[in-house]
Amino acid sequence: MIETDGPGAVTLGEEDRALAVAAVKAVLRVASDDEDALIAAFAETALGLAEQFLGMVLIARALRVPVAVRGAWQALGVAPVSAITGVETAAGVALPSDGFAIDIDAAGEGWVRIVQAAGVTSVMVLARAGLAEGWAGLPAPIRQGVVLLAAHLFEQREASVAPPSAITALWRPFRRIALRPTAHAC
């Protein structure tokens, strides 16, 4: 499990990294292992850019999401959320379970309402989010777009050439665009 602060900050696990590197190398027609570390870095960058474009966490991982202490329901701002496991202060002190309420709606949006946090103005919500458990579980168009973008970044690393528009065409059907509700429908 990888801990991060949200979409766009991606570090692949060993197995997912190997699968991503192999896919990018196949597109590039690279047989040597000499540049695997660089290709892996570009694959992680491309996956992070895909997450930012799509507005969702792609490969499931643990998240620590900062939330202001208010009495109202607040969306976590990451999706799709599969679990909210707790709430703690920035110092890592867990809030008692009666100090907050949690919910995950049908769209995979995580919600939290902090009701008791004496002397604390913000907390960290511990959650797990992601569209797929690993690289192989990603929808093929998303995975292919990531591979094409990583290959483009590798090939054009000395130039400033825009990525192919086919990449966003592959991703666009999965993009989450919605007005954020101001209130939780409970």
CSV table of C-alpha atoms in Angstrom, one decimal:
chain,number,residue,atom,x,y,z
A,1,MET,CA,0.0,0.0,0.0
A,2,ILE,CA,1.3,3.4,-1.0
A,3,GLU,CA,0.6,6.5,1.1
A,4,THR,CA,0.3,9.8,-0.6
A,5,ASP,CA,-1.5,13.1,-0.5
A,6,GLY,CA,-3.9,12.6,-3.4
A,7,PRO,CA,-4.3,12.4,-7.2
A,8,GLY,CA,-1.1,13.1,-9.1
A,9,ALA,CA,1.4,11.9,-6.6
A,10,VAL,CA,2.1,8.4,-7.8
A,11,THR,CA,4.8,5.9,-6.9
A,12,LEU,CA,4.1,2.5,-8.4
A,13,GLY,CA,4.7,-0.7,-6.5
A,14,GLU,CA,7.3,-3.2,-7.8
A,15,GLU,CA,4.9,-5.4,-9.8
A,16,ASP,CA,2.9,-2.4,-11.3
A,17,ARG,CA,6.2,-0.7,-12.1
A,18,ALA,CA,7.5,-3.7,-14.0
A,19,LEU,CA,4.2,-4.0,-16.0
A,20,ALA,CA,4.2,-0.3,-16.8
A,21,VAL,CA,7.8,-0.3,-17.9
A,22,ALA,CA,7.3,-3.4,-20.1
A,23,ALA,CA,4.3,-1.8,-21.8
A,24,VAL,CA,6.2,1.5,-22.5
A,25,LYS,CA,9.3,-0.4,-23.7
A,26,ALA,CA,7.1,-2.4,-26.1
A,27,VAL,CA,5.7,0.9,-27.6
A,28,LEU,CA,9.3,2.3,-27.8
A,29,ARG,CA,10.7,-1.0,-29.1
A,30,VAL,CA,13.4,-0.9,-26.5
A,31,ALA,CA,15.0,-4.2,-25.6
A,32,SER,CA,17.7,-3.1,-23.3
A,33,ASP,CA,17.2,-2.6,-19.5
A,34,ASP,CA,19.7,0.3,-19.5
A,35,GLU,CA,17.0,3.0,-19.2
A,36,ASP,CA,14.4,1.1,-17.1
A,37,ALA,CA,14.6,3.6,-14.2
A,38,LEU,CA,14.0,6.6,-16.5
A,39,ILE,CA,11.1,4.8,-18.3
A,40,ALA,CA,9.6,4.0,-14.9
A,41,ALA,CA,9.9,7.6,-13.8
A,42,PHE,CA,8.1,8.7,-17.0
A,43,ALA,CA,5.4,6.0,-16.5
A,44,GLU,CA,4.8,7.4,-12.9
A,45,THR,CA,4.7,10.9,-14.2
A,46,ALA,CA,2.3,10.0,-17.0
A,47,LEU,CA,0.1,8.1,-14.5
A,48,GLY,CA,0.1,11.2,-12.2
A,49,LEU,CA,-0.9,13.4,-15.1
A,50,ALA,CA,-3.7,11.0,-16.0
A,51,GLU,CA,-5.0,11.2,-12.4
A,52,GLN,CA,-5.0,15.0,-12.6
A,53,PHE,CA,-6.8,15.1,-15.9
A,54,LEU,CA,-9.3,12.4,-15.0
A,55,GLY,CA,-9.9,13.8,-11.5
A,56,MET,CA,-9.6,10.5,-9.8
A,57,VAL,CA,-7.0,8.2,-8.1
A,58,LEU,CA,-6.3,5.4,-10.6
A,59,ILE,CA,-4.3,2.8,-8.7
A,60,ALA,CA,-5.6,2.1,-5.2
A,61,ARG,CA,-3.6,3.4,-2.3
A,62,ALA,CA,-3.8,4.8,1.2
A,63,LEU,CA,-4.4,8.6,1.4
A,64,ARG,CA,-4.1,11.2,4.2
A,65,VAL,CA,-6.5,13.9,3.2
A,66,PRO,CA,-6.4,17.2,5.1
A,67,VAL,CA,-9.8,18.5,6.2
A,68,ALA,CA,-10.7,21.7,8.1
A,69,VAL,CA,-12.6,21.1,11.4
A,70,ARG,CA,-16.3,22.2,10.8
A,71,GLY,CA,-19.5,20.8,12.0
A,72,ALA,CA,-20.8,20.3,8.4
A,73,TRP,CA,-20.2,17.4,6.0
A,74,GLN,CA,-17.2,17.9,3.7
A,75,ALA,CA,-16.2,16.0,0.6
A,76,LEU,CA,-12.7,14.6,0.7
A,77,GLY,CA,-12.0,15.7,-2.9
A,78,VAL,CA,-10.5,12.3,-3.9
A,79,ALA,CA,-12.4,9.5,-5.6
A,80,PRO,CA,-13.3,6.7,-5.9
A,81,VAL,CA,-13.0,6.1,-2.2
A,82,SER,CA,-13.4,2.5,-1.1
A,83,ALA,CA,-12.8,3.0,2.7
A,84,ILE,CA,-12.4,5.7,5.3
A,85,THR,CA,-10.4,4.1,8.1
A,86,GLY,CA,-10.1,6.9,10.6
A,87,VAL,CA,-9.4,10.6,11.4
A,88,GLU,CA,-6.4,11.9,13.2
A,89,THR,CA,-4.7,15.2,14.1
A,90,ALA,CA,-1.7,16.4,12.1
A,91,ALA,CA,0.4,15.0,15.0
A,92,GLY,CA,-1.0,11.5,14.3
A,93,VAL,CA,-3.3,11.3,17.4
A,94,ALA,CA,-6.5,9.4,16.4
A,95,LEU,CA,-9.9,11.1,17.1
A,96,PRO,CA,-12.4,9.0,19.0
A,97,SER,CA,-15.0,7.4,16.7
A,98,ASP,CA,-17.7,9.6,18.3
A,99,GLY,CA,-15.8,12.7,17.2
A,100,PHE,CA,-16.6,12.3,13.5
A,101,ALA,CA,-19.0,10.8,11.0
A,102,ILE,CA,-18.1,9.3,7.7
A,103,ASP,CA,-19.9,8.3,4.5
A,104,ILE,CA,-19.1,7.1,1.0
A,105,ASP,CA,-21.7,7.9,-1.6
A,106,ALA,CA,-22.8,5.9,-4.7
A,107,ALA,CA,-20.3,7.9,-6.8
A,108,GLY,CA,-17.4,6.9,-4.7
A,109,GLU,CA,-17.0,10.4,-3.1
A,110,GLY,CA,-15.9,10.2,0.6
A,111,TRP,CA,-17.5,12.5,3.1
A,112,VAL,CA,-16.6,13.4,6.7
A,113,ARG,CA,-18.1,15.5,9.4
A,114,ILE,CA,-16.0,16.5,12.3
A,115,VAL,CA,-18.1,17.0,15.4
A,116,GLN,CA,-15.5,16.9,18.2
A,117,ALA,CA,-11.8,18.0,17.9
A,118,ALA,CA,-11.0,20.2,20.8
A,119,GLY,CA,-8.3,22.8,20.0
A,120,VAL,CA,-7.7,21.4,16.5
A,121,THR,CA,-8.4,23.4,13.4
A,122,SER,CA,-7.7,20.7,10.8
A,123,VAL,CA,-7.4,16.9,10.8
A,124,MET,CA,-6.1,14.2,8.4
A,125,VAL,CA,-8.7,11.7,7.1
A,126,LEU,CA,-7.2,8.3,6.5
A,127,ALA,CA,-8.8,6.7,3.4
A,128,ARG,CA,-8.2,4.2,0.6
A,129,ALA,CA,-9.1,5.3,-2.9
A,130,GLY,CA,-8.5,4.0,-6.4
A,131,LEU,CA,-10.2,2.9,-9.6
A,132,ALA,CA,-8.2,-0.4,-9.8
A,133,GLU,CA,-6.1,-2.4,-7.4
A,134,GLY,CA,-3.1,-2.5,-9.8
A,135,TRP,CA,-1.8,-1.6,-13.3
A,136,ALA,CA,-3.5,-4.6,-14.9
A,137,GLY,CA,-6.9,-3.6,-13.5
A,138,LEU,CA,-7.0,-0.2,-15.1
A,139,PRO,CA,-9.4,0.2,-18.1
A,140,ALA,CA,-7.4,-0.4,-21.3
A,141,PRO,CA,-7.9,3.1,-22.7
A,142,ILE,CA,-6.5,4.7,-19.5
A,143,ARG,CA,-3.6,2.3,-19.4
A,144,GLN,CA,-2.9,2.8,-23.2
A,145,GLY,CA,-3.0,6.6,-22.8
A,146,VAL,CA,-0.5,6.4,-19.9
A,147,VAL,CA,1.8,4.2,-21.9
A,148,LEU,CA,1.6,6.6,-24.9
A,149,LEU,CA,2.3,9.6,-22.7
A,150,ALA,CA,5.2,7.9,-21.0
A,151,ALA,CA,6.7,6.9,-24.4
A,152,HIS,CA,6.2,10.5,-25.7
A,153,LEU,CA,7.9,11.9,-22.6
A,154,PHE,CA,10.8,9.5,-23.0
A,155,GLU,CA,11.2,10.2,-26.7
A,156,GLN,CA,10.8,13.9,-26.5
A,157,ARG,CA,12.8,14.5,-23.3
A,158,GLU,CA,15.2,16.9,-25.0
A,159,ALA,CA,12.5,18.8,-26.9
A,160,SER,CA,9.3,20.6,-26.1
A,161,VAL,CA,6.8,18.8,-28.4
A,162,ALA,CA,3.1,18.6,-27.3
A,163,PRO,CA,1.9,15.1,-26.5
A,164,PRO,CA,-0.4,13.5,-29.1
A,165,SER,CA,-4.1,14.5,-28.8
A,166,ALA,CA,-5.0,10.8,-28.9
A,167,ILE,CA,-3.9,10.5,-25.3
A,168,THR,CA,-6.7,12.8,-24.0
A,169,ALA,CA,-9.1,11.2,-26.5
A,170,LEU,CA,-8.5,7.8,-24.8
A,171,TRP,CA,-8.9,9.3,-21.3
A,172,ARG,CA,-11.9,11.7,-21.9
A,173,PRO,CA,-14.7,9.1,-21.5
A,174,PHE,CA,-13.4,8.4,-18.0
A,175,ARG,CA,-13.0,12.1,-16.9
A,176,ARG,CA,-14.9,13.1,-13.8
A,177,ILE,CA,-16.4,16.5,-14.3
A,178,ALA,CA,-19.1,17.6,-11.9
A,179,LEU,CA,-20.0,20.5,-9.8
A,180,ARG,CA,-19.1,19.7,-6.2
A,181,PRO,CA,-22.2,19.5,-4.1
A,182,THR,CA,-22.2,22.1,-1.3
A,183,ALA,CA,-24.1,19.8,1.1
A,184,HIS,CA,-24.0,16.1,1.7
A,185,ALA,CA,-27.3,14.3,0.9
A,186,CYS,CA,-27.8,12.3,4.0
